[in-house]
Amino acid sequence: MDPQQLQIDLANASGITPENIYIDIPSSPNVPYNHISQTRPNEIFTFRRTEEGNKIPVKLEDYSLFFNHFRGYLKLIRVYSWQKDRFRLSQACEQILGKSQN
């Protein structure tokens, strides 16, 4: 993901100037992952959609061993702005990046 393009997209969606939006995309996974299910705490939970739109759980390691390197960590995108702009920026983030599952 290109931080400069994300900054522009968020600015356009929120009406905030790009100079007041700060994007932090770490170069590697950086936050330990802790899921409610502790049966396999290092599993990366994901799914695929059927043609009907239903979600089917899948294990990424079944598709590639590459994903084993990321087990247990998340790569977060952090977006910062001034207090007065946070609500509008939060709405733009949800629109562009998706709503948080928390």
Coordinates of C-alpha atoms in Angstrom, one line a residue:
M1 CA 0.0 0.0 0.0
D2 CA 1.3 3.4 -1.0
P3 CA 1.2 5.8 2.0
Q4 CA 1.0 8.9 -0.2
Q5 CA -1.9 7.6 -2.2
L6 CA -3.7 6.5 1.0
Q7 CA -3.1 10.0 2.3
I8 CA -4.7 11.5 -0.8
D9 CA -7.6 9.1 -0.8
L10 CA -8.3 9.8 2.9
A11 CA -8.1 13.6 2.3
N12 CA -10.5 13.4 -0.6
A13 CA -13.0 11.2 1.4
S14 CA -12.8 13.3 4.5
G15 CA -12.4 16.9 3.3
I16 CA -9.2 17.2 5.4
T17 CA -6.1 18.6 3.7
P18 CA -3.5 15.9 3.0
E19 CA -0.9 17.8 5.1
N20 CA -3.0 17.2 8.2
I21 CA -3.2 13.4 7.7
Y22 CA -0.2 11.3 8.8
I23 CA 0.2 7.7 7.7
D24 CA 2.5 5.2 9.5
I25 CA 2.9 1.9 7.7
P26 CA 5.6 -0.2 9.4
S27 CA 7.9 -2.3 7.1
S28 CA 7.2 -5.5 9.0
P29 CA 4.5 -7.1 11.2
N30 CA 4.8 -5.4 14.6
V31 CA 1.8 -6.1 16.9
P32 CA 1.3 -9.5 18.6
Y33 CA -1.9 -11.1 17.6
N34 CA -4.2 -12.3 20.3
H35 CA -7.5 -13.9 19.3
I36 CA -10.4 -15.0 21.5
S37 CA -9.9 -18.6 20.4
Q38 CA -6.8 -19.9 22.3
T39 CA -6.9 -23.4 20.7
R40 CA -4.5 -22.2 18.0
P41 CA -3.3 -18.7 19.2
N42 CA -0.9 -18.3 16.3
E43 CA -3.3 -19.1 13.5
I44 CA -4.1 -16.2 11.2
F45 CA -7.8 -16.2 10.8
T46 CA -9.1 -15.5 7.3
F47 CA -11.8 -16.7 4.9
R48 CA -12.7 -17.0 1.2
R49 CA -16.1 -16.2 -0.3
T50 CA -18.2 -18.6 -2.3
E51 CA -20.0 -17.5 -5.5
E52 CA -23.1 -17.0 -3.3
G53 CA -21.1 -14.6 -1.0
N54 CA -20.8 -16.9 2.0
K55 CA -17.7 -16.9 4.0
I56 CA -15.7 -20.2 4.4
P57 CA -12.8 -20.2 6.9
V58 CA -9.4 -21.1 5.4
K59 CA -5.9 -21.5 6.8
L60 CA -3.4 -19.4 5.0
E61 CA -0.6 -21.9 5.6
D62 CA -2.6 -24.4 3.4
Y63 CA -2.0 -22.1 0.5
S64 CA 1.6 -21.0 1.1
L65 CA 4.3 -21.6 3.7
F66 CA 5.1 -17.9 3.3
F67 CA 2.3 -17.0 5.8
N68 CA 3.9 -19.0 8.6
H69 CA 6.4 -16.1 8.9
F70 CA 3.6 -13.8 9.9
R71 CA 2.0 -16.0 12.4
G72 CA 1.4 -14.3 15.7
Y73 CA 1.8 -10.8 14.4
L74 CA -0.3 -8.2 12.6
K75 CA 0.9 -5.4 10.4
L76 CA -1.1 -2.3 11.3
I77 CA -1.6 0.9 9.4
R78 CA -1.7 3.8 11.7
V79 CA -3.4 7.0 10.6
Y80 CA -3.0 10.3 12.6
S81 CA -4.6 13.7 12.5
W82 CA -5.5 16.6 14.7
Q83 CA -8.3 16.1 17.3
K84 CA -10.7 18.3 15.5
D85 CA -10.4 16.1 12.3
R86 CA -10.5 12.7 13.9
F87 CA -14.1 11.9 13.5
R88 CA -14.2 12.7 9.8
L89 CA -10.9 10.9 9.3
S90 CA -12.2 7.9 11.2
Q91 CA -15.3 7.7 8.9
A92 CA -13.0 8.0 5.8
C93 CA -10.8 5.2 7.1
E94 CA -13.8 3.0 7.5
Q95 CA -15.0 3.8 4.0
I96 CA -11.6 3.2 2.4
L97 CA -10.0 0.5 4.6
G98 CA -13.0 -1.2 6.1
K99 CA -14.6 -1.1 9.5
S100 CA -12.8 -2.5 12.5
Q101 CA -14.0 -5.9 13.7
N102 CA -13.7 -4.9 17.4

